[in-house]
Coordinates of C-alpha atoms in Angstrom, one line a residue:
Chain A
M1 CA 0.0 0.0 0.0
N2 CA 3.0 2.4 0.5
D3 CA 3.5 2.9 -3.2
V4 CA -0.2 3.6 -3.6
S5 CA -0.1 6.1 -0.7
D6 CA 2.9 7.8 -2.3
A7 CA 1.2 7.9 -5.7
T8 CA -2.0 9.2 -4.3
A9 CA -0.2 11.8 -2.2
E10 CA 1.6 13.0 -5.3
A11 CA -1.8 13.7 -6.8
G12 CA -2.2 16.8 -4.7
G13 CA -1.7 17.6 -1.1
L14 CA -3.8 14.9 0.6
S15 CA -3.0 13.7 4.1
A16 CA -1.9 10.1 4.8
A17 CA -5.3 9.4 6.3
E18 CA -6.9 10.6 3.1
T19 CA -4.7 8.5 0.8
S20 CA -5.5 5.5 2.9
Y21 CA -9.1 6.3 2.7
I22 CA -8.9 6.5 -1.1
G23 CA -7.0 3.2 -1.5
G24 CA -9.5 1.5 0.9
G25 CA -12.5 2.9 -0.9
I26 CA -11.3 1.8 -4.3
A27 CA -10.4 -1.7 -3.0
S28 CA -13.8 -2.0 -1.4
A29 CA -15.5 -1.1 -4.7
V30 CA -13.4 -3.7 -6.6
R31 CA -14.3 -6.4 -4.0
K32 CA -18.0 -5.4 -3.9
V33 CA -18.3 -5.9 -7.6
K34 CA -16.1 -9.0 -7.8
P35 CA -16.2 -10.7 -4.4
S36 CA -13.8 -13.5 -5.6
L37 CA -11.0 -10.9 -5.3
A38 CA -11.6 -10.5 -1.5
A39 CA -8.2 -12.1 -0.7
T40 CA -6.3 -10.8 -3.7
P41 CA -3.8 -8.1 -2.8
L42 CA -4.0 -4.9 -4.8
E43 CA -0.8 -3.1 -5.5
A44 CA -0.1 0.1 -7.4
K45 CA 0.9 -1.8 -10.6
T46 CA -1.9 -4.3 -10.4
R47 CA -3.8 -4.2 -13.7
F48 CA -7.5 -4.7 -13.5
D49 CA -7.6 -6.8 -16.7
D50 CA -5.0 -9.1 -15.2
L51 CA -7.4 -9.8 -12.3
G52 CA -10.0 -11.0 -14.9
I53 CA -12.1 -7.9 -14.4
S54 CA -14.4 -7.6 -17.5
S55 CA -15.3 -4.3 -19.1
M56 CA -18.8 -4.6 -17.6
E57 CA -17.3 -5.2 -14.2
L58 CA -14.9 -2.3 -14.5
I59 CA -17.6 0.3 -15.3
T60 CA -19.5 -1.1 -12.4
I61 CA -16.5 -0.6 -10.1
I62 CA -16.1 2.9 -11.4
F63 CA -19.8 3.5 -10.6
E64 CA -19.3 2.3 -7.1
I65 CA -16.2 4.5 -6.7
E66 CA -18.2 7.6 -8.0
D67 CA -21.0 6.7 -5.6
F68 CA -18.7 6.2 -2.6
F69 CA -16.6 9.4 -3.1
D70 CA -19.4 11.5 -4.7
I71 CA -17.2 12.4 -7.7
Q72 CA -17.7 12.1 -11.4
I73 CA -15.1 10.1 -13.4
V74 CA -15.4 10.9 -17.1
D75 CA -13.3 11.5 -20.2
R76 CA -9.5 11.2 -19.7
N77 CA -9.9 10.1 -16.1
L78 CA -12.0 7.2 -17.2
D79 CA -9.4 6.1 -19.7
G80 CA -6.8 6.0 -16.8
F81 CA -8.6 3.3 -14.9
E82 CA -6.3 0.5 -15.9
T83 CA -4.3 -0.1 -12.7
Y84 CA -5.1 0.2 -9.1
G85 CA -2.3 2.8 -8.5
E86 CA -3.4 5.0 -11.4
S87 CA -7.0 4.8 -10.2
C88 CA -5.9 6.0 -6.7
K89 CA -4.1 8.9 -8.3
I90 CA -7.2 9.9 -10.4
V91 CA -9.5 9.7 -7.4
G92 CA -7.0 11.7 -5.4
R93 CA -6.8 14.4 -8.0
L94 CA -10.6 14.6 -8.3
L95 CA -11.0 14.7 -4.5
A96 CA -8.4 17.4 -4.2
A97 CA -10.1 19.4 -6.9
K98 CA -13.4 19.0 -5.1
Q99 CA -11.8 20.1 -1.8
A100 CA -10.3 23.2 -3.5
A101 CA -13.7 24.0 -5.0
T102 CA -15.6 23.6 -1.7
G103 CA -12.9 24.7 0.7
G104 CA -13.5 21.6 2.8
T105 CA -11.7 18.3 3.3
A106 CA -11.6 15.6 0.8
R107 CA -13.7 13.3 2.9
Chain B
M1 CA -37.5 -25.1 -44.0
S2 CA -39.8 -27.6 -45.7
E3 CA -39.0 -30.5 -43.5
D4 CA -41.8 -31.8 -41.3
R5 CA -40.3 -33.7 -38.4
R6 CA -41.6 -35.1 -35.2
V7 CA -40.5 -33.3 -32.1
V8 CA -39.8 -35.0 -28.7
I9 CA -38.9 -33.9 -25.2
T10 CA -35.8 -35.6 -23.7
G11 CA -35.1 -33.4 -20.7
M12 CA -36.9 -31.2 -18.2
G13 CA -35.9 -28.8 -15.4
V14 CA -37.9 -26.6 -13.1
V15 CA -37.7 -24.1 -10.3
S16 CA -40.9 -23.4 -8.4
A17 CA -42.6 -22.6 -5.1
L18 CA -42.3 -26.4 -4.4
G19 CA -38.5 -26.2 -4.6
I20 CA -35.6 -26.6 -7.0
G21 CA -36.0 -29.5 -9.4
K22 CA -38.6 -31.8 -10.9
E23 CA -38.7 -34.2 -8.0
A24 CA -39.6 -31.4 -5.6
L25 CA -42.4 -30.4 -7.9
L26 CA -43.6 -34.1 -8.2
R27 CA -43.6 -34.4 -4.4
G28 CA -45.9 -31.3 -4.2
I29 CA -48.2 -32.8 -6.9
T30 CA -48.5 -36.3 -5.3
S31 CA -48.8 -35.1 -1.8
A32 CA -51.1 -32.2 -2.8
S33 CA -49.1 -29.8 -0.7
S34 CA -49.0 -26.2 -1.9
G35 CA -45.9 -24.0 -1.8
I36 CA -48.0 -20.9 -1.5
T37 CA -47.3 -19.0 1.8
P38 CA -47.7 -15.5 3.2
T39 CA -44.6 -13.7 2.1
T40 CA -43.2 -10.2 2.8
R41 CA -41.6 -8.2 0.0
R42 CA -39.9 -4.9 0.9
I43 CA -38.0 -2.1 -0.8
G44 CA -36.6 0.7 1.4
K45 CA -39.3 1.6 3.9
F46 CA -42.1 0.1 1.9
E47 CA -43.3 -3.5 2.5
T48 CA -46.3 -5.7 1.8
T49 CA -47.2 -9.2 3.0
V50 CA -49.4 -11.3 0.7
P51 CA -49.7 -15.0 -0.2
L52 CA -47.0 -15.8 -2.8
G53 CA -45.5 -18.9 -4.4
V54 CA -41.8 -18.1 -4.2
V55 CA -38.9 -20.5 -4.4
P56 CA -38.5 -21.8 -0.8
D57 CA -35.1 -21.5 0.9
Y58 CA -33.4 -20.4 -2.3
R59 CA -29.7 -19.8 -1.8
P60 CA -28.2 -18.4 -5.0
L61 CA -24.6 -19.2 -3.9
E62 CA -25.4 -22.9 -4.1
Y63 CA -25.9 -22.4 -7.9
F64 CA -23.7 -19.4 -8.8
T65 CA -20.5 -17.7 -7.7
D66 CA -20.6 -14.3 -6.1
D67 CA -19.2 -12.8 -9.3
E68 CA -21.8 -14.5 -11.5
L69 CA -24.6 -13.0 -9.4
L70 CA -23.6 -9.4 -10.4
L71 CA -25.4 -9.7 -13.8
R72 CA -27.9 -12.4 -13.2
D73 CA -31.2 -11.2 -11.8
P74 CA -33.3 -13.9 -10.2
Y75 CA -35.4 -14.6 -13.3
A76 CA -32.2 -15.4 -15.2
Q77 CA -30.9 -17.5 -12.4
Y78 CA -34.1 -19.6 -12.4
A79 CA -33.9 -20.1 -16.2
I80 CA -30.2 -21.2 -15.9
I81 CA -30.9 -23.6 -13.1
A82 CA -33.8 -25.2 -14.9
A83 CA -31.8 -25.4 -18.2
R84 CA -29.0 -27.2 -16.3
E85 CA -31.4 -29.8 -15.0
A86 CA -33.0 -30.3 -18.4
M87 CA -29.6 -30.6 -20.2
E88 CA -28.4 -33.1 -17.6
E89 CA -31.5 -35.3 -17.9
A90 CA -31.2 -35.2 -21.7
G91 CA -27.5 -36.3 -21.4
L92 CA -26.4 -33.1 -23.2
P93 CA -24.0 -31.9 -24.5
D94 CA -22.9 -35.3 -25.9
R95 CA -21.1 -36.2 -29.1
S96 CA -24.3 -35.4 -31.2
F97 CA -24.4 -31.8 -29.9
V98 CA -23.8 -29.2 -32.5
G99 CA -24.0 -25.6 -31.1
E100 CA -24.9 -24.1 -34.4
R101 CA -27.9 -26.5 -34.9
T102 CA -29.2 -25.9 -31.4
A103 CA -31.7 -23.1 -30.6
I104 CA -32.8 -21.4 -27.4
V105 CA -36.3 -19.9 -27.0
F106 CA -37.3 -18.7 -23.6
G107 CA -40.2 -16.6 -22.4
T108 CA -40.3 -14.0 -19.7
G109 CA -43.0 -11.5 -18.9
A110 CA -40.9 -9.0 -17.0
G111 CA -37.1 -9.8 -17.1
G112 CA -35.0 -8.5 -14.3
E113 CA -37.6 -6.9 -12.0
Y114 CA -35.5 -6.9 -8.9
A115 CA -32.8 -4.7 -10.5
R116 CA -35.5 -2.5 -12.0
E117 CA -37.2 -1.9 -8.7
E118 CA -33.9 -1.3 -6.8
A119 CA -32.8 1.2 -9.4
A120 CA -36.2 3.0 -9.3
H121 CA -36.0 3.2 -5.5
R122 CA -32.4 4.6 -5.7
F123 CA -33.5 7.3 -8.2
L124 CA -36.9 8.3 -6.9
A125 CA -36.8 7.5 -3.2
E126 CA -33.1 8.1 -2.4
G127 CA -32.6 10.8 -5.0
K128 CA -29.3 9.3 -6.2
P129 CA -28.2 10.7 -9.5
R130 CA -26.2 7.8 -10.9
C131 CA -27.4 4.5 -12.2
N132 CA -25.7 1.2 -11.6
P133 CA -24.3 0.1 -15.0
T134 CA -25.6 -3.5 -14.4
L135 CA -29.2 -2.3 -14.7
V136 CA -29.4 -2.7 -18.4
P137 CA -27.9 -6.1 -18.7
R138 CA -29.8 -7.3 -15.6
T139 CA -33.2 -6.1 -16.8
N140 CA -32.8 -7.1 -20.5
H141 CA -35.5 -9.7 -21.1
Q142 CA -33.0 -11.7 -23.2
A143 CA -30.4 -12.0 -20.5
S144 CA -31.6 -15.5 -19.6
V145 CA -31.1 -16.7 -23.1
G146 CA -27.7 -15.1 -23.4
F147 CA -26.4 -16.7 -20.3
V148 CA -27.6 -20.2 -21.2
S149 CA -26.2 -19.9 -24.7
M150 CA -22.8 -19.0 -23.2
A151 CA -23.0 -21.8 -20.7
Y152 CA -23.3 -24.5 -23.4
G153 CA -22.0 -22.9 -26.6
I154 CA -25.4 -22.9 -28.1
R155 CA -25.0 -20.8 -31.3
G156 CA -28.2 -21.3 -33.3
P157 CA -31.3 -19.1 -33.1
A158 CA -31.6 -17.6 -29.7
I159 CA -34.6 -15.4 -28.8
I160 CA -36.8 -14.3 -26.0
V161 CA -40.6 -14.2 -26.2
S162 CA -42.6 -11.9 -24.1
S163 CA -46.3 -12.4 -24.1
G164 CA -47.2 -12.0 -20.4
C165 CA -48.6 -15.2 -18.8
A166 CA -48.3 -17.1 -22.1
S167 CA -44.6 -16.3 -22.7
S168 CA -43.3 -19.7 -21.9
N169 CA -45.9 -21.5 -24.0
H170 CA -45.3 -19.2 -26.9
A171 CA -41.6 -19.7 -26.5
I172 CA -42.0 -23.5 -26.5
A173 CA -44.2 -23.2 -29.6
Q174 CA -41.6 -21.2 -31.5
A175 CA -38.9 -23.7 -30.6
Y176 CA -41.2 -26.5 -31.6
L177 CA -41.7 -24.9 -35.0
M178 CA -38.0 -24.4 -35.5
V179 CA -37.2 -28.0 -34.8
K180 CA -40.2 -29.4 -36.7
H181 CA -39.2 -27.4 -39.8
G182 CA -35.5 -27.9 -39.7
V183 CA -34.3 -24.4 -38.6
A184 CA -32.6 -26.3 -35.7
D185 CA -32.3 -29.9 -34.7
R186 CA -32.6 -29.3 -31.0
A187 CA -33.8 -26.5 -28.7
L188 CA -33.9 -25.5 -25.1
A189 CA -37.3 -24.0 -24.6
G190 CA -39.3 -22.7 -21.6
G191 CA -39.2 -19.6 -19.6
S192 CA -38.9 -17.9 -16.2
D193 CA -40.1 -14.9 -14.2
A194 CA -39.2 -13.5 -10.8
N195 CA -41.3 -10.4 -10.4
A196 CA -43.1 -10.8 -7.2
V197 CA -41.5 -7.6 -6.0
Y198 CA -43.2 -4.9 -4.0
T199 CA -44.1 -2.6 -6.8
N200 CA -45.4 -5.4 -9.1
I201 CA -47.4 -6.9 -6.2
K202 CA -49.0 -3.5 -5.8
A203 CA -49.7 -3.3 -9.6
F204 CA -51.5 -6.6 -9.7
D205 CA -53.3 -5.8 -6.5
A206 CA -54.6 -2.6 -8.1
L207 CA -56.4 -4.8 -10.7
R208 CA -58.3 -6.5 -7.8
I209 CA -57.2 -9.9 -9.0
L210 CA -54.9 -11.0 -6.1
A211 CA -56.4 -13.5 -3.7
P212 CA -56.1 -12.4 -0.1
D213 CA -56.2 -16.1 1.1
T214 CA -54.8 -18.5 -1.4
C215 CA -55.2 -19.8 -5.0
R216 CA -58.2 -22.1 -5.4
P217 CA -58.9 -22.5 -9.1
F218 CA -62.4 -23.7 -10.3
S219 CA -63.6 -23.7 -6.6
R220 CA -66.5 -22.0 -5.2
D221 CA -65.5 -18.9 -3.2
R222 CA -62.3 -18.5 -5.2
R223 CA -60.9 -15.0 -4.8
G224 CA -58.2 -14.6 -7.3
M225 CA -54.7 -15.4 -8.3
V226 CA -51.5 -15.8 -6.3
M227 CA -48.3 -14.5 -7.8
G228 CA -45.3 -16.8 -7.9
E229 CA -41.8 -17.0 -9.2
G230 CA -39.8 -19.7 -11.0
G231 CA -39.5 -21.3 -14.4
G232 CA -39.3 -24.4 -16.4
V233 CA -37.1 -25.5 -19.4
V234 CA -37.3 -28.6 -21.6
V235 CA -35.0 -30.0 -24.3
L236 CA -36.7 -30.5 -27.7
E237 CA -35.2 -32.5 -30.4
T238 CA -36.2 -34.5 -33.5
L239 CA -37.5 -38.0 -32.8
E240 CA -34.9 -39.3 -35.2
M241 CA -32.0 -37.7 -33.4
A242 CA -33.3 -38.8 -29.9
R243 CA -33.7 -42.4 -31.1
A244 CA -30.3 -42.4 -32.8
R245 CA -28.5 -41.5 -29.6
G246 CA -30.7 -43.6 -27.4
A247 CA -32.2 -40.7 -25.4
I248 CA -35.0 -41.4 -23.0
I249 CA -38.1 -39.7 -24.5
L250 CA -40.4 -38.1 -22.0
A251 CA -43.2 -37.3 -24.5
E252 CA -43.8 -36.1 -28.0
L253 CA -44.5 -32.4 -28.3
A254 CA -47.1 -33.3 -30.9
G255 CA -48.6 -29.9 -31.7
V256 CA -49.1 -26.3 -30.6
G257 CA -52.0 -24.0 -31.0
M258 CA -51.9 -20.2 -30.8
S259 CA -54.7 -17.7 -31.1
A260 CA -55.8 -14.2 -30.1
D261 CA -59.2 -13.3 -28.6
A262 CA -59.3 -9.9 -30.4
G263 CA -61.7 -9.0 -27.7
D264 CA -60.7 -7.2 -24.5
I265 CA -57.2 -6.3 -23.1
V266 CA -57.8 -7.9 -19.8
H267 CA -61.1 -9.8 -19.9
P268 CA -60.8 -13.4 -21.2
T269 CA -63.1 -15.0 -23.7
A270 CA -63.9 -18.7 -24.3
T271 CA -63.6 -18.6 -28.1
G272 CA -59.9 -17.6 -28.4
P273 CA -58.7 -20.4 -26.0
A274 CA -61.1 -22.9 -27.6
Q275 CA -59.6 -22.1 -31.0
A276 CA -56.0 -22.5 -29.6
M277 CA -56.9 -25.9 -28.1
R278 CA -58.6 -27.1 -31.4
T279 CA -55.5 -26.0 -33.4
A280 CA -53.2 -27.8 -31.0
L281 CA -55.2 -31.0 -31.3
S282 CA -55.4 -30.7 -35.1
E283 CA -51.7 -30.0 -35.4
A284 CA -51.0 -33.0 -33.2
R285 CA -53.4 -35.2 -35.2
L286 CA -55.1 -36.0 -31.9
N287 CA -58.9 -36.4 -31.5
P288 CA -60.6 -34.8 -28.5
E289 CA -61.2 -38.3 -27.1
D290 CA -57.4 -38.9 -27.0
I291 CA -56.9 -36.2 -24.3
D292 CA -56.9 -37.6 -20.7
Y293 CA -55.7 -34.5 -18.9
I294 CA -55.5 -30.7 -19.4
N295 CA -53.1 -28.6 -17.3
A296 CA -55.3 -25.5 -17.2
H297 CA -54.3 -21.9 -17.2
G298 CA -56.6 -21.9 -14.1
T299 CA -55.5 -18.7 -12.4
G300 CA -58.1 -18.8 -9.7
T301 CA -59.9 -15.6 -10.9
D302 CA -63.6 -15.7 -11.3
A303 CA -63.4 -14.7 -15.0
N304 CA -60.5 -16.9 -16.2
D305 CA -61.7 -20.1 -14.7
R306 CA -65.3 -19.7 -15.9
E307 CA -64.2 -18.8 -19.5
E308 CA -61.6 -21.6 -19.6
I309 CA -64.2 -24.2 -18.6
R310 CA -66.5 -22.8 -21.3
A311 CA -63.6 -23.0 -23.8
V312 CA -62.9 -26.7 -22.9
K313 CA -66.5 -27.5 -23.5
L314 CA -66.4 -25.7 -26.9
A315 CA -63.3 -27.5 -28.0
F316 CA -64.1 -30.9 -26.6
G317 CA -67.8 -31.3 -26.8
A318 CA -69.1 -34.3 -24.9
H319 CA -65.5 -35.5 -24.1
A320 CA -65.1 -32.4 -21.8
Q321 CA -67.1 -34.4 -19.2
K322 CA -64.7 -37.3 -19.4
L323 CA -61.3 -35.7 -19.3
A324 CA -59.6 -34.3 -16.2
I325 CA -58.6 -30.7 -16.0
S326 CA -56.6 -29.2 -13.0
S327 CA -54.7 -26.1 -12.2
T328 CA -51.3 -26.7 -10.6
K329 CA -51.2 -23.0 -9.9
S330 CA -52.9 -23.9 -6.7
L331 CA -49.6 -25.7 -5.8
H332 CA -47.0 -23.3 -7.2
G333 CA -48.7 -20.0 -7.8
H334 CA -48.8 -18.0 -11.0
A335 CA -45.2 -17.4 -12.0
L336 CA -46.5 -15.2 -14.9
G337 CA -44.2 -15.6 -17.9
G338 CA -42.4 -18.6 -16.4
V339 CA -45.5 -20.5 -15.4
G340 CA -46.0 -22.2 -18.7
G341 CA -42.5 -23.8 -18.3
I342 CA -43.4 -25.0 -14.8
E343 CA -46.7 -26.4 -16.0
L344 CA -45.2 -28.2 -18.9
V345 CA -42.9 -30.0 -16.5
A346 CA -45.9 -30.7 -14.2
T347 CA -47.7 -32.2 -17.2
L348 CA -44.7 -34.3 -18.2
L349 CA -44.4 -35.6 -14.7
A350 CA -48.1 -36.4 -14.7
M351 CA -47.6 -38.4 -17.9
R352 CA -44.4 -40.1 -16.6
E353 CA -46.1 -41.1 -13.3
N354 CA -49.6 -41.7 -14.6
V355 CA -51.0 -39.4 -12.0
L356 CA -53.5 -36.5 -12.3
P357 CA -52.2 -33.5 -10.5
P358 CA -54.7 -32.0 -8.1
T359 CA -56.3 -28.6 -7.9
V360 CA -55.7 -28.0 -4.2
N361 CA -57.4 -25.5 -1.8
Y362 CA -60.7 -26.6 -3.4
L363 CA -63.7 -25.8 -1.2
G364 CA -66.5 -27.3 -3.3
P365 CA -68.0 -27.1 -6.8
D366 CA -68.8 -23.9 -8.7
P367 CA -71.6 -24.4 -11.2
D368 CA -69.6 -22.5 -13.7
C369 CA -66.7 -24.9 -13.4
D370 CA -68.6 -28.3 -13.6
L371 CA -65.8 -30.5 -15.0
D372 CA -63.5 -33.0 -13.2
V373 CA -61.0 -30.6 -11.8
V374 CA -59.3 -33.3 -9.6
P375 CA -60.1 -31.6 -6.3
N376 CA -57.6 -31.7 -3.5
E377 CA -55.9 -35.1 -4.2
A378 CA -53.7 -36.5 -6.9
R379 CA -55.3 -39.4 -8.6
P380 CA -53.7 -42.4 -10.4
K381 CA -54.8 -42.6 -14.1
P382 CA -53.1 -43.8 -17.2
I383 CA -52.4 -40.7 -19.3
R384 CA -52.1 -41.0 -23.1
A385 CA -52.1 -37.4 -24.2
T386 CA -52.5 -34.0 -22.7
L387 CA -52.8 -30.3 -23.3
S388 CA -51.1 -27.5 -21.3
N389 CA -52.9 -24.1 -21.6
A390 CA -51.6 -20.6 -21.1
F391 CA -53.6 -17.4 -21.7
A392 CA -52.3 -13.9 -21.4
F393 CA -53.7 -10.4 -21.0
G394 CA -54.3 -9.0 -24.4
G395 CA -56.2 -12.2 -25.2
L396 CA -53.1 -14.1 -26.4
N397 CA -53.4 -17.8 -26.1
A398 CA -50.9 -20.7 -26.5
V399 CA -51.6 -24.4 -26.0
L400 CA -49.2 -27.3 -26.1
A401 CA -50.3 -30.8 -27.0
L402 CA -48.3 -33.8 -25.7
R403 CA -48.5 -37.4 -26.6
K404 CA -46.9 -40.3 -24.7
M405 CA -44.4 -42.2 -26.8
P406 CA -44.7 -46.0 -26.8

């Protein structure tokens, strides 16, 4: 998880707690949609297609992530959802942008 | 397309309020014990408790992985489970199996209603702006057909038929015509529904046709239908192919009859169903006197049962007084688009076991329904040929004619 935390932190001024929150939220979405991955470790470089996640499952995971974090993942951000680490970065960026826009915390 | 071949049934599978599988259905038939029970359905803060015929103690993880359940709404699960049982009984796929020459035709009235109701609640009650992407593939009526085609590599014609309560019978009729005329050599046919959800119960209740107590077709003091869930699937193939591979033949699907009342959108008539029964007999080259048993549509509503009995009298004349007609909906409820599949399996079991399925919950005769409705107890009887009726709102009728093979 450290490399994920580092990657997420790079995304823009989020605290350690917030990066852990992002990584955990994304992992929960993955495992909610595909429960057979409950015991599969997720690392930054882990590719979703290598986990046998179909395109239908991936868009459902993205829906769960949007729902959980109350963000919208569209356009270029959507294309970046190939690895766990990149997904954490994207969500981190979107949460930071949301935080900047609202003046509150990312959570 | 010009071939005219005899079509037989070599496998059957069923999911109903009497349990998973045909032996559970048979136990209900022979012991005359109904699977209808007061059941609560809820969504969010809304709930209702009514008599329903739902699959008892159903645990999806016994039949599917967690991952598979993401896209399979209960109606599709039931079709898949029934198809597995039918394929297993038929001994398929075997060396004679050719995916491209095999068809699937299933019926459903409503498709993935659980997903539909959950999404509606999410949007309208919870005010959520986003939709779960699984909604479309889960609610697609044809999902059941797609999943079964993938499970077995069935690559011939694959379609879903939706004609309400006649969906399964219409589907079986289309599959029959495909095999008979050489479009396919074999077909999985039947249907399923699982739409006894809160909103749909309310919708049927609004029509004032749901019984507050239970389903008692053809009985005095009957008060309406009871919704159910489940489905049934059979394997159809040519007689020649079944004999060549030494398959056990359950019965010949000897003919089908389809008609429309062209009358009223909800109120049944006797003439449309009578025409469908006559057509099925004629197609099967059966005389009215050959029929020992009719598995009735028999919903338990005042109008359906009265008109269906009139229709049998119109189609059968004097023989109507000699044949037996019962409604197994009193045992498993009305699984709407799936019920024709369940009732075909019930009829095949009746023929296999030479037992007339009972109409249970029967309180006594109604002068409008004065035929032998096999009240309350199964009855041993050699059965040579049968009909299985299904009639839908819109006045759409589909009747299957079955003949025992020597």
